[in-house]
CSV table of C-alpha atoms in Angstrom, one decimal:
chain,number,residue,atom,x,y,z
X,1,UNK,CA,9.4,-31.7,23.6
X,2,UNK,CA,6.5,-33.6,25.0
X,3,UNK,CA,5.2,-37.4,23.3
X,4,UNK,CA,2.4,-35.4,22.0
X,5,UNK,CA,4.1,-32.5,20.3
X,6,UNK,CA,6.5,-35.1,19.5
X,7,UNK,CA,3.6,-36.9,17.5
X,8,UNK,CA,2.2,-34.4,16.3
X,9,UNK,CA,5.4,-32.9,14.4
X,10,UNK,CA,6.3,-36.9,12.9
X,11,UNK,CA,2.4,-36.7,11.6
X,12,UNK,CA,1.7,-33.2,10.4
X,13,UNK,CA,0.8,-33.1,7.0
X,14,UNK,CA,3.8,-30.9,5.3
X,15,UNK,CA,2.7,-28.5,2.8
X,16,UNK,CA,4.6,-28.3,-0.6
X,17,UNK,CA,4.3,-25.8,-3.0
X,18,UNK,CA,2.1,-26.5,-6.0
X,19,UNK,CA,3.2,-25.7,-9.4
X,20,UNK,CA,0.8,-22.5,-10.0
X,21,UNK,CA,0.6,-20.1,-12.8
X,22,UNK,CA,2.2,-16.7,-12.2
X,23,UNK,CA,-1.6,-14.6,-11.6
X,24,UNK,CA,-2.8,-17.3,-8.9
X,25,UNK,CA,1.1,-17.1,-6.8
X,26,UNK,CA,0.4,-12.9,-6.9
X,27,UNK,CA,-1.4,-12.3,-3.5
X,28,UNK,CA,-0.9,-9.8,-0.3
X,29,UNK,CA,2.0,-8.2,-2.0
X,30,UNK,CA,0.5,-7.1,-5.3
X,31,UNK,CA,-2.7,-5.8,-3.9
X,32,UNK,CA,-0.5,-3.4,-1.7
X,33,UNK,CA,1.3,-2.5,-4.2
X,34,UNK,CA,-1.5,-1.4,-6.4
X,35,UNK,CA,-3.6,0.4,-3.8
X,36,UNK,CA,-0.3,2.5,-3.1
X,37,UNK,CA,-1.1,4.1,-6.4
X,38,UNK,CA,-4.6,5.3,-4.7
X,39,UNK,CA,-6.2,8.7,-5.9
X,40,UNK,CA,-4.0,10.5,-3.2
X,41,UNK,CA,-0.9,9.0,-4.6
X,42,UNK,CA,-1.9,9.5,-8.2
X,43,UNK,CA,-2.6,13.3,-7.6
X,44,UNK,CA,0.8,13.2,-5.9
X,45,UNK,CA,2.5,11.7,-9.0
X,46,UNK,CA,0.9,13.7,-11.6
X,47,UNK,CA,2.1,17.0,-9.4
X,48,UNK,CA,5.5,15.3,-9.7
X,49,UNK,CA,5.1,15.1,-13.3
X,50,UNK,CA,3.7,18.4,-13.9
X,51,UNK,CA,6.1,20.7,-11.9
X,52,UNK,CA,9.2,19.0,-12.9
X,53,UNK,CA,8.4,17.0,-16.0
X,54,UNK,CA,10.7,13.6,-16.1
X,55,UNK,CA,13.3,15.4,-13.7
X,56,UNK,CA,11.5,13.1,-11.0
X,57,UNK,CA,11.9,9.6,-12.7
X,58,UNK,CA,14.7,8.1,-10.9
X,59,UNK,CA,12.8,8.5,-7.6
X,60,UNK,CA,10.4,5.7,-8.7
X,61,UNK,CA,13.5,3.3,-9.8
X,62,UNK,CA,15.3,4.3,-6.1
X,63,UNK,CA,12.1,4.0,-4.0
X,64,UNK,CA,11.7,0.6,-5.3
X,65,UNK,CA,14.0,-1.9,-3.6
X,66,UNK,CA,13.3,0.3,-0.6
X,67,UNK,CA,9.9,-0.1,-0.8
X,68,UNK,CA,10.3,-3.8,-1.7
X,69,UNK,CA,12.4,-4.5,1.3
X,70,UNK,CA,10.3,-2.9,4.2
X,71,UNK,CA,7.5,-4.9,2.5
X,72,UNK,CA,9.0,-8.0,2.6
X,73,UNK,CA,10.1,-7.9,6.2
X,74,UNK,CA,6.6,-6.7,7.2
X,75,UNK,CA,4.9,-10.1,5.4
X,76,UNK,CA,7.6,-12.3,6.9
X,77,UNK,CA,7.2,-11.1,10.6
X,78,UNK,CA,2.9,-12.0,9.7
X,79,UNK,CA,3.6,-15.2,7.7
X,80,UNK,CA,6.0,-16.4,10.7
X,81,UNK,CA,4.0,-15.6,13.5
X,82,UNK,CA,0.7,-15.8,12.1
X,83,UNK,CA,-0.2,-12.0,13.3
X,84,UNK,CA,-0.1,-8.9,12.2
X,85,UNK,CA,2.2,-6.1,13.2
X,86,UNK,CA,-0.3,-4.7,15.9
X,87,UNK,CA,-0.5,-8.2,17.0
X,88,UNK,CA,3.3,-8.9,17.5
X,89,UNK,CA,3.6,-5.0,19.4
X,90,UNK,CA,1.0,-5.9,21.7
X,91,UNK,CA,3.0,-9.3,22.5
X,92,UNK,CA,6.0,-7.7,23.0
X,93,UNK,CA,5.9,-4.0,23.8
X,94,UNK,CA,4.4,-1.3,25.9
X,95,UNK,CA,0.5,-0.5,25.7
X,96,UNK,CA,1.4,2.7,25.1
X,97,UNK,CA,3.4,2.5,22.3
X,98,UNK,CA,0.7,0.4,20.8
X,99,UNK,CA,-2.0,2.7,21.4
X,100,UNK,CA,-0.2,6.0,20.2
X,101,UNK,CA,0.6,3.8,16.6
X,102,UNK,CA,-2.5,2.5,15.9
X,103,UNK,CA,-4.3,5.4,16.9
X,104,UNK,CA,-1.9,8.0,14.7
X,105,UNK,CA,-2.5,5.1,11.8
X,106,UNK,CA,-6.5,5.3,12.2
X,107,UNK,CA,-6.4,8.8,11.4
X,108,UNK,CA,-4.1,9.1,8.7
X,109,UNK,CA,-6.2,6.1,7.0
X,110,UNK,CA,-9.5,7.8,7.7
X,111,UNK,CA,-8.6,11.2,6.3
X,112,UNK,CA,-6.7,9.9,2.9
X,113,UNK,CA,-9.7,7.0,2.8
X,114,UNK,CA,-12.3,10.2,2.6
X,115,UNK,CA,-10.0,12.0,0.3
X,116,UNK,CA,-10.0,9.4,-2.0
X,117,UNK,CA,-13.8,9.2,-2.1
X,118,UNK,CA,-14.0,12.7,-3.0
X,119,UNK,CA,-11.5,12.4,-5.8
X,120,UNK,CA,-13.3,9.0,-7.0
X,121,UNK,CA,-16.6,10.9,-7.1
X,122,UNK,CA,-15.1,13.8,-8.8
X,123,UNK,CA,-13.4,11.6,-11.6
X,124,UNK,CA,-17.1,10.1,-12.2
X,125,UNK,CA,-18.8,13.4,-12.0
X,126,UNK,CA,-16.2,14.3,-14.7
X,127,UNK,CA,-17.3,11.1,-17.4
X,128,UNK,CA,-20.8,11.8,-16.4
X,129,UNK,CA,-22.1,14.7,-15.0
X,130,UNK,CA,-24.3,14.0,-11.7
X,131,UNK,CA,-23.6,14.3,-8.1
X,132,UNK,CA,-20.9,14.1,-6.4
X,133,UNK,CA,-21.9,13.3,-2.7
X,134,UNK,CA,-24.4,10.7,-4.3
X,135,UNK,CA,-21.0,9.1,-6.3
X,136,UNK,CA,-19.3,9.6,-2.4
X,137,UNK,CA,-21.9,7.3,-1.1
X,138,UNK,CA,-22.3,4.7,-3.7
X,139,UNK,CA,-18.7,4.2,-3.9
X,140,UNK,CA,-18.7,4.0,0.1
X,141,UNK,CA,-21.6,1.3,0.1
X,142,UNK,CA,-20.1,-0.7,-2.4
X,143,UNK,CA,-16.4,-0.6,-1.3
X,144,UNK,CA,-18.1,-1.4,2.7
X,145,UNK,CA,-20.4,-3.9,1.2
X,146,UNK,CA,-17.7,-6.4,-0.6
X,147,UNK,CA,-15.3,-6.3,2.0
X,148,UNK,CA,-18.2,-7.5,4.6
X,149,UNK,CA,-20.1,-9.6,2.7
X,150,UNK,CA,-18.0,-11.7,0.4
X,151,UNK,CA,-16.1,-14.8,1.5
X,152,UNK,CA,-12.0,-14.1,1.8
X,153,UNK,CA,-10.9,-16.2,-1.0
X,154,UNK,CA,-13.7,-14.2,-3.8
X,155,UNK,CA,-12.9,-11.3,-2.3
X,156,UNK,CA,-9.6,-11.5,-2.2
X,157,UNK,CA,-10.1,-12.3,-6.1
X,158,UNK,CA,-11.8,-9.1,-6.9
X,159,UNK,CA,-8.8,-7.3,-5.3
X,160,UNK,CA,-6.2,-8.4,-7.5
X,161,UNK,CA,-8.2,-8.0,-10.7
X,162,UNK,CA,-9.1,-4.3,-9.8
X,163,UNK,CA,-5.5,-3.6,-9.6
X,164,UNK,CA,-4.9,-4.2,-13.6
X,165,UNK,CA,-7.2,-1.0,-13.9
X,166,UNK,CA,-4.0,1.0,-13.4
X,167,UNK,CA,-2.5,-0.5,-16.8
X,168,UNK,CA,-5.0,2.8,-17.5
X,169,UNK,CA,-1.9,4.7,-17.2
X,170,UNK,CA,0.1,2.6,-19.3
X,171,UNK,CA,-1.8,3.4,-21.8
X,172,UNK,CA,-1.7,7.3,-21.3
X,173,UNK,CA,1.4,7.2,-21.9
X,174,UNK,CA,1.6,5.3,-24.9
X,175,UNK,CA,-1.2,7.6,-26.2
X,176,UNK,CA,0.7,10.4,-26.1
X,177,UNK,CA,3.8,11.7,-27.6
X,178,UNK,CA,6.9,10.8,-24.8
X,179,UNK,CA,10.5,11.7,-25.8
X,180,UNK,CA,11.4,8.2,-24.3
X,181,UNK,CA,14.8,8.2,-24.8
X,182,UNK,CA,14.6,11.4,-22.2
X,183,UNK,CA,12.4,9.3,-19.9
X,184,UNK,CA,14.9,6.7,-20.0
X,185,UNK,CA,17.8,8.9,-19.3
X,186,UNK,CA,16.4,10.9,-16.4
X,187,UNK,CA,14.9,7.6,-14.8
X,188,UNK,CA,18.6,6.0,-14.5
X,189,UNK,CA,20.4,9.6,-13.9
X,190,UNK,CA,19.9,11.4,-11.2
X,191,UNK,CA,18.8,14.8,-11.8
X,192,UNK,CA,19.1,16.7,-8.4
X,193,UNK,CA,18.3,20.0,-7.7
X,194,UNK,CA,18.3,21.4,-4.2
X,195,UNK,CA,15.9,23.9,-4.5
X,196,UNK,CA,13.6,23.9,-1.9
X,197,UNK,CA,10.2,22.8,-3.9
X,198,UNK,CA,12.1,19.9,-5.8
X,199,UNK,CA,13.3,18.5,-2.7
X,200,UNK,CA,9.9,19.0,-1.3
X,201,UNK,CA,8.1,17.3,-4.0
X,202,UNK,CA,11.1,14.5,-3.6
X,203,UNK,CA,9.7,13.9,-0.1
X,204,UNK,CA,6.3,13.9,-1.2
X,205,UNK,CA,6.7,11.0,-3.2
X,206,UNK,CA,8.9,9.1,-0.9
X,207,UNK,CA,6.2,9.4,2.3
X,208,UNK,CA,3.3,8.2,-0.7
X,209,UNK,CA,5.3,5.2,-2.2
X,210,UNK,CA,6.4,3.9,1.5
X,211,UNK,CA,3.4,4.4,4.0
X,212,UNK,CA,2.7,2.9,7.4
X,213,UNK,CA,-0.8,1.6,5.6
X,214,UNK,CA,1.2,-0.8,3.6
X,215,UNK,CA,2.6,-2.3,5.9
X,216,UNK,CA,-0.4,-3.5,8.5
X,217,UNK,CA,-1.8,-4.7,5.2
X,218,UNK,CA,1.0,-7.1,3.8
X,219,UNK,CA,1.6,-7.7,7.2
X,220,UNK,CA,-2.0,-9.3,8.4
X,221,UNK,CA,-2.8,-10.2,4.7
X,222,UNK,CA,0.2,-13.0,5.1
X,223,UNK,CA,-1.2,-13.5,8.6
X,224,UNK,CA,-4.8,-14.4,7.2
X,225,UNK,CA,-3.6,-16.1,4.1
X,226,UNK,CA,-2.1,-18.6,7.1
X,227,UNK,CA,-5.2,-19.5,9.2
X,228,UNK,CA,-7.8,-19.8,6.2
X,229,UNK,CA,-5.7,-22.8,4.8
X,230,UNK,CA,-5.7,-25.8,6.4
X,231,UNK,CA,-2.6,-26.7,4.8
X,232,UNK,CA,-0.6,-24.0,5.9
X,233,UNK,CA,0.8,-23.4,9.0
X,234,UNK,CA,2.6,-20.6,10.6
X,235,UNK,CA,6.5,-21.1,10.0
X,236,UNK,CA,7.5,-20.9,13.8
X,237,UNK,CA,5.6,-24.1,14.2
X,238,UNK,CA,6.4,-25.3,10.6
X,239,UNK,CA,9.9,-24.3,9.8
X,240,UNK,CA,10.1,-27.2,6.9
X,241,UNK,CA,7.8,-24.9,4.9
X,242,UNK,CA,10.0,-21.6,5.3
X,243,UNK,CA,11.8,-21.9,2.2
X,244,UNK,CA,8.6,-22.3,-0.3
X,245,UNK,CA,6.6,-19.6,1.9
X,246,UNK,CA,9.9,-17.0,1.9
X,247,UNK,CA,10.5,-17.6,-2.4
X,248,UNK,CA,6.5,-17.0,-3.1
X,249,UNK,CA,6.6,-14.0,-0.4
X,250,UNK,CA,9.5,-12.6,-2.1
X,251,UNK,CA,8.2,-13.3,-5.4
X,252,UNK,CA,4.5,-11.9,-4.8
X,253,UNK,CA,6.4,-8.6,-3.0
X,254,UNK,CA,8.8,-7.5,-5.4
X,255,UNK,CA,6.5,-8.3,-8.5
X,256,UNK,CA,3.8,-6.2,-6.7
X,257,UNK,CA,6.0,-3.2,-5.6
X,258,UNK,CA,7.2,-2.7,-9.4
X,259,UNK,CA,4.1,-2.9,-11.0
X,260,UNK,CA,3.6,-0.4,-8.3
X,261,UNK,CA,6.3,1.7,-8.9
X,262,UNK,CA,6.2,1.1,-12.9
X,263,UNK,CA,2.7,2.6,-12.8
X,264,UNK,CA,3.9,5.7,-10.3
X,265,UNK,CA,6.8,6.1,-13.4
X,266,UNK,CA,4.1,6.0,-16.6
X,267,UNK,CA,1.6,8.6,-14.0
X,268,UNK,CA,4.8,10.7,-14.1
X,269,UNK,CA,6.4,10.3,-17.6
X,270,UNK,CA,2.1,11.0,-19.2
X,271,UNK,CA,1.4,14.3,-17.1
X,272,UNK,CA,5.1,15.5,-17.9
X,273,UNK,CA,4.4,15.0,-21.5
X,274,UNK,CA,1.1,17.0,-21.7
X,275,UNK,CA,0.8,19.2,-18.5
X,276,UNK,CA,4.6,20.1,-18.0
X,277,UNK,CA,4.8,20.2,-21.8
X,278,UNK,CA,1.9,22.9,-22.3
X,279,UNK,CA,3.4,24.7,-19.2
X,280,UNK,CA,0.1,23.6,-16.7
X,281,UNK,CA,2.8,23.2,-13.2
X,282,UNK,CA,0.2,23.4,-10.3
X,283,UNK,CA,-2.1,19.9,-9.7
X,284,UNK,CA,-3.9,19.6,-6.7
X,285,UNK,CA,-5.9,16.7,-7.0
X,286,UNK,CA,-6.5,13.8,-9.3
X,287,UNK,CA,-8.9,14.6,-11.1
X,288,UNK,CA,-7.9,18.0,-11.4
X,289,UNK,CA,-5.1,16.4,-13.8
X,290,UNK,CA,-7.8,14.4,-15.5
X,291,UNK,CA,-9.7,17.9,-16.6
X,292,UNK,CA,-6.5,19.3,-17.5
X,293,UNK,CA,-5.6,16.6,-19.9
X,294,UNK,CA,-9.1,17.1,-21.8
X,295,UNK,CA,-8.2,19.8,-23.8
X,296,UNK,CA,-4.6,18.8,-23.7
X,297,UNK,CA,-4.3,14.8,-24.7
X,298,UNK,CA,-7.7,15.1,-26.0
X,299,UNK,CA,-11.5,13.2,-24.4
X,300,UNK,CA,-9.7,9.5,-24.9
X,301,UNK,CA,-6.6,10.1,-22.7
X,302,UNK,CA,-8.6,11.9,-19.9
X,303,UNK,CA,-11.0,9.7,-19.9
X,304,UNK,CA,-8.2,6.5,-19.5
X,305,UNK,CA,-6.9,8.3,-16.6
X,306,UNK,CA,-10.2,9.3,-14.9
X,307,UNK,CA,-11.7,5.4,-15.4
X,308,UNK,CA,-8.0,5.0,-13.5
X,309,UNK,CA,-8.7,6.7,-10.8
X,310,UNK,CA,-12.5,5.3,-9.8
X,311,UNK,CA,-10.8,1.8,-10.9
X,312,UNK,CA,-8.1,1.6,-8.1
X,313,UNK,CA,-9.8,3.8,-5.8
X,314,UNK,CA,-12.4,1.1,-5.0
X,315,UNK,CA,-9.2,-1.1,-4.3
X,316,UNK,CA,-7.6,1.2,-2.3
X,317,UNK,CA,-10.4,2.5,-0.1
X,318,UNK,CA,-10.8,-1.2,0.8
X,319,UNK,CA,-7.3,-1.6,2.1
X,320,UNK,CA,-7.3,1.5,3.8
X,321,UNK,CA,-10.4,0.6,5.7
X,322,UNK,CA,-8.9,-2.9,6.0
X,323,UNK,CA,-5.6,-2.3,7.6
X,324,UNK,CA,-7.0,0.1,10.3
X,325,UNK,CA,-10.1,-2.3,11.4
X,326,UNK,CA,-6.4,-5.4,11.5
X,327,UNK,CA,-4.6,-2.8,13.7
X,328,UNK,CA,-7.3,-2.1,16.1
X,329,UNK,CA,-8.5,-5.4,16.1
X,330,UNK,CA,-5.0,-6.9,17.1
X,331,UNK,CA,-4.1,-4.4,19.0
X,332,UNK,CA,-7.5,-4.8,21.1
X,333,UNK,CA,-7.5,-8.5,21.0
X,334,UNK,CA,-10.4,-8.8,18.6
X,335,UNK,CA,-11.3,-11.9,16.6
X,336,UNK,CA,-10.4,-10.3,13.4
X,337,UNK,CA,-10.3,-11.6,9.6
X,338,UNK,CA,-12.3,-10.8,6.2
X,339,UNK,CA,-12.6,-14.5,6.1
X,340,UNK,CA,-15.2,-14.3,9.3
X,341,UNK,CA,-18.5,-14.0,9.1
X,342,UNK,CA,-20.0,-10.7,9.9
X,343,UNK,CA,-21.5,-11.7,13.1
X,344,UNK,CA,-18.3,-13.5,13.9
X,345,UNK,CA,-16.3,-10.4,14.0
X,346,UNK,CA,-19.1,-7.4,14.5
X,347,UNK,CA,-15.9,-4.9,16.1
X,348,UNK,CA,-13.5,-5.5,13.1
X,349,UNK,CA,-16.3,-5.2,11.0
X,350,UNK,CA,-17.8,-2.4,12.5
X,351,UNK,CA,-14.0,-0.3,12.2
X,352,UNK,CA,-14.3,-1.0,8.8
X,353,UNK,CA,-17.7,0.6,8.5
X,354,UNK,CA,-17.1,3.6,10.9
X,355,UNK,CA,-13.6,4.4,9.1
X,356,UNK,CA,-15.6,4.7,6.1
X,357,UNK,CA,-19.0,6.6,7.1
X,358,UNK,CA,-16.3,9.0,8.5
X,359,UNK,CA,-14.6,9.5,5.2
X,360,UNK,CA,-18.0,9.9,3.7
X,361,UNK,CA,-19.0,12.7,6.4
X,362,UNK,CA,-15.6,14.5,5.2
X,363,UNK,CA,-16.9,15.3,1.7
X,364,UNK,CA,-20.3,17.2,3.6
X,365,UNK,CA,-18.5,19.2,5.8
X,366,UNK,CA,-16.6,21.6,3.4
X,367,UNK,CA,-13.1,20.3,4.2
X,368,UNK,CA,-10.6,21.3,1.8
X,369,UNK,CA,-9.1,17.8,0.0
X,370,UNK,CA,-5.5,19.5,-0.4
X,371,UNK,CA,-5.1,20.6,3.5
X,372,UNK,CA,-6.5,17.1,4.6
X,373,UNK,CA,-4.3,15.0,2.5
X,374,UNK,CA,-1.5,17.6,3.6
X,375,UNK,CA,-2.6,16.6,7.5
X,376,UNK,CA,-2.6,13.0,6.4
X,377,UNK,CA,0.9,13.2,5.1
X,378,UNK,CA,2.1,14.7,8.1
X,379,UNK,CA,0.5,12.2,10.4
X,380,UNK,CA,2.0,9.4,8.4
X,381,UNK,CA,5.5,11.2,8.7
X,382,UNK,CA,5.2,11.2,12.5
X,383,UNK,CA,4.0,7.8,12.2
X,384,UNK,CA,6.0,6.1,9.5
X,385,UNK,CA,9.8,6.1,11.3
X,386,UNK,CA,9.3,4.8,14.6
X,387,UNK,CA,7.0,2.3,13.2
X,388,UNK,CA,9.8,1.3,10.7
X,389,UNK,CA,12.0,0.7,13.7
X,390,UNK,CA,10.1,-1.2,15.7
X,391,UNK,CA,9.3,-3.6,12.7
X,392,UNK,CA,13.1,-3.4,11.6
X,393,UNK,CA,13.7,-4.5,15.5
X,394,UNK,CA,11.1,-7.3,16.0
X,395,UNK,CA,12.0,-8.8,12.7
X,396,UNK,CA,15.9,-10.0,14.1
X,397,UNK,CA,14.4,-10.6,17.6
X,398,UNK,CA,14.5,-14.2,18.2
X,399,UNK,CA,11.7,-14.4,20.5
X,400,UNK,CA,9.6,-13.1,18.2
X,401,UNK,CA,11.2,-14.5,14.8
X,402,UNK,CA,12.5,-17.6,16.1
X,403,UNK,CA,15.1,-19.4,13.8
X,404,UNK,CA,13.5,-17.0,10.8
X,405,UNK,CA,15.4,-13.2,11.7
X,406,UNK,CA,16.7,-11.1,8.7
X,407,UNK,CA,19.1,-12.3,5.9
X,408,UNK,CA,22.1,-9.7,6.4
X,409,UNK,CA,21.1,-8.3,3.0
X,410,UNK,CA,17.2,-8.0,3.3
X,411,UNK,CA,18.3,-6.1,7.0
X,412,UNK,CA,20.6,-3.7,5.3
X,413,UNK,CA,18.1,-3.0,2.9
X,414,UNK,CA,15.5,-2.2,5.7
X,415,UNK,CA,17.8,-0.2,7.5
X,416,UNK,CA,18.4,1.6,4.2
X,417,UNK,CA,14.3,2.0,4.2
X,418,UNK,CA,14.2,3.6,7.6
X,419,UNK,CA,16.7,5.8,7.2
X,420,UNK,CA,15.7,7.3,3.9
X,421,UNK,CA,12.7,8.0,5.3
X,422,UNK,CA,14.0,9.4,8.5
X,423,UNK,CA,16.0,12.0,6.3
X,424,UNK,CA,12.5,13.0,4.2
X,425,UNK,CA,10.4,13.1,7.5
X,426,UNK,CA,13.1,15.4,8.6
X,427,UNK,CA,12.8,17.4,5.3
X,428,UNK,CA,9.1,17.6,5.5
X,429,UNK,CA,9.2,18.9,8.8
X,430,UNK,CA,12.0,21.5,8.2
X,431,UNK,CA,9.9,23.0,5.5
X,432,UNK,CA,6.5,22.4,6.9
């Protein structure tokens, strides 16, 4: 080590954790959570609930540690190296493989970001009459506008507030009348069936709880979180802060995924109590599932799950933009960041804006919601796997990691991750 490294790592100011209250140490890892319950997702969900009624709860309490896991080795490869996941591919892998991820990624984004537009719009044209192409466009402007214009740290802010709008569905499902000692017993006991649309809808909710989305996010979230405070410092140079930085991660992760899951659980257990229940089997969309409660669950309860969908909608369309514009950016060597100024990063900016005048232009050209989420799903099948691997694979490679590679447990339980979802990519494919 040189004098002046030498210097430098006696003098550094070390940065210990502070004792904060639970909402302020909830971060990266609970906004991905939430905005995995997007419109998309919540249409998914409610199908689930519908077709099946509570036969599909256990998949929420077995996707969760899998979900969890993946999650938490995508923030610790960003928190350690200060970069993304795009980032650390371009550092240490071919410009192909780059390119063909990122670019797969940009379009599965863009088509479930305009999707969820559309289903936003529709749930307000529900409450309120109007247009919907006018509520596509507001709901674009605003969602572009705060993730431009406001400064990281309020932004950021606004983020984890919106995500308490899905404690909507909580609600639903306290509204109406659950048989919750069934709920209970079909979310701890398996109940399998191998026909082909249960295994289907299995997959369906497998590839929309763990999506390649989620992990850019966390990933580059962790990443910024790093260079915007001058405390912090990325653990390959700082090791001394690992411990603290690894026990809020973990923390702010698995807190996030199972509020995320929990919420995917009560979406399930309220539309199998008044849509499965009154023999309604075949949702398409969110707010189709909002209408069909109205007369069901009566104007209260569809209105809790309509205000649901709007509410983390214009949470998710933000991360969706997001974690595209950190891909491309890192994987073109961009200055990227929602901490810098607009001028400071006009091409990550700009992704952000394009990714979601595109979305918009997908509500005006008469293209069917259900066949471009089904697209979306297929792209993010094609996507997901290899992507798992590569993370799985950079996360124990020492050159990349340094001292920090994967517990034995948290590897197993990626491993687990990418193989489950190898097995329903397979599935989804076999029945396409």
């Amino acid at each position: 080590m040189s004098i002046i490294a030498s210097i430098y790592s006696r003098h550094r100011t070390i940065r210990t954790p502070s004792h904060k209250g639970l909402f302020a140490r909830l971060g990266p890892g609970l906004i991905t959570g939430a905005s995995d319950d997007d419109p998309s997702g919540i249409a998914t969900y409610s199908q689930a609930g519908a077709q099946f009624g509570y036969a599909m709860c256990w998949v929420m309490l077995f996707c969760y540690p899998l979900m969890a896991a993946i999650q938490e080795v995508s923030a610790r490869i960003g928190r350690v190296t200060g970069q993304g996941i795009a980032g650390n591919i371009r550092a240490h892998y071919s410009p192909w493989l780059l390119r063909s991820i990122v670019g797969l990624l940009l379009a599965a984004n863009v088509i479930n970001l305009g999707a969820d537009l559309g289903a936003m719009a529709a749930a307000l044209r529900l409450l309120v009459g109007g247009s919907t192409g006018l509520y596509v466009i507001g709901f674009a402007i605003a969602c572009v506008w705060l993730e431009v214009f406001s400064s990281f740290k309020h932004y950021v802010s606004i983020l984890k507030w919106t995500s308490f709008v899905l404690l909507t569905y909580v609600a639903v499902a306290f509204v109406v009348d659950v048989p919750w000692q069934q709920v209970l017993y079909n979310t701890f006991i398996p109940n399998f069936s191998l026909s082909k649309d249960y295994v289907v809808t299995v997959v369906a909710v497998l590839g929309t709880t763990i999506t390649p989305y989620c992990f850019f996010w966390q990933s580059s979230q962790e990443a910024e979180d790093e260079s915007v405070d001058p405390a912090a410092h990325t653990l390959l140079t700082a090791p001394e802060e690992a411990p603290a930085e690894f026990n809020r991660m973990r923390f702010d992760t698995y807190i996030g995924m199972g509020y995320s899951n929990m919420i995917s659980l009560f979406i399930i257990v309220s539309t199998a109590a008044t849509l499965n229940a009154h023999g309604i089997t075949d949702i398409q969309t969110s707010a189709q599932a909002a209408e069909a409660l109205r007369p069901i669950a009566g104007v209260f309860t569809f209105a809790l799950f309509a205000v649901g969908i709007i509410g983390i909608g214009l949470l998710a369309v933000p991360v969706l933009a997001g974690s595209g514009a950190y891909a491309l950016g890192e994987a073109l060597g961009w200055t990227t960041g929602l901490d810098r100024k607009p001028l400071d990063a006009k091409a990550f900016y700009g992704t952000i804006a394009v990714s979601t005048l595109i979305g918009i232009l997908m509500n005006f050209i008469g293209l069917d919601p259900i066949k471009a989420l089904f697209w979306s799903a297929v792209i993010n099948g094609v996507v997901a796997v290899p992507l798992m691997v590569i993370i799985m694979l950079m996360a124990m490679r020492q050159d990349v990691m340094g001292r920090f590679v994967l517990p034995r447990m948290l590897w197993a339980m990626g491993w687990l991750c990418t193989g489950t979802m190898a097995v329903a990519v397979a599935i989804m494919f076999a029945t396409w």
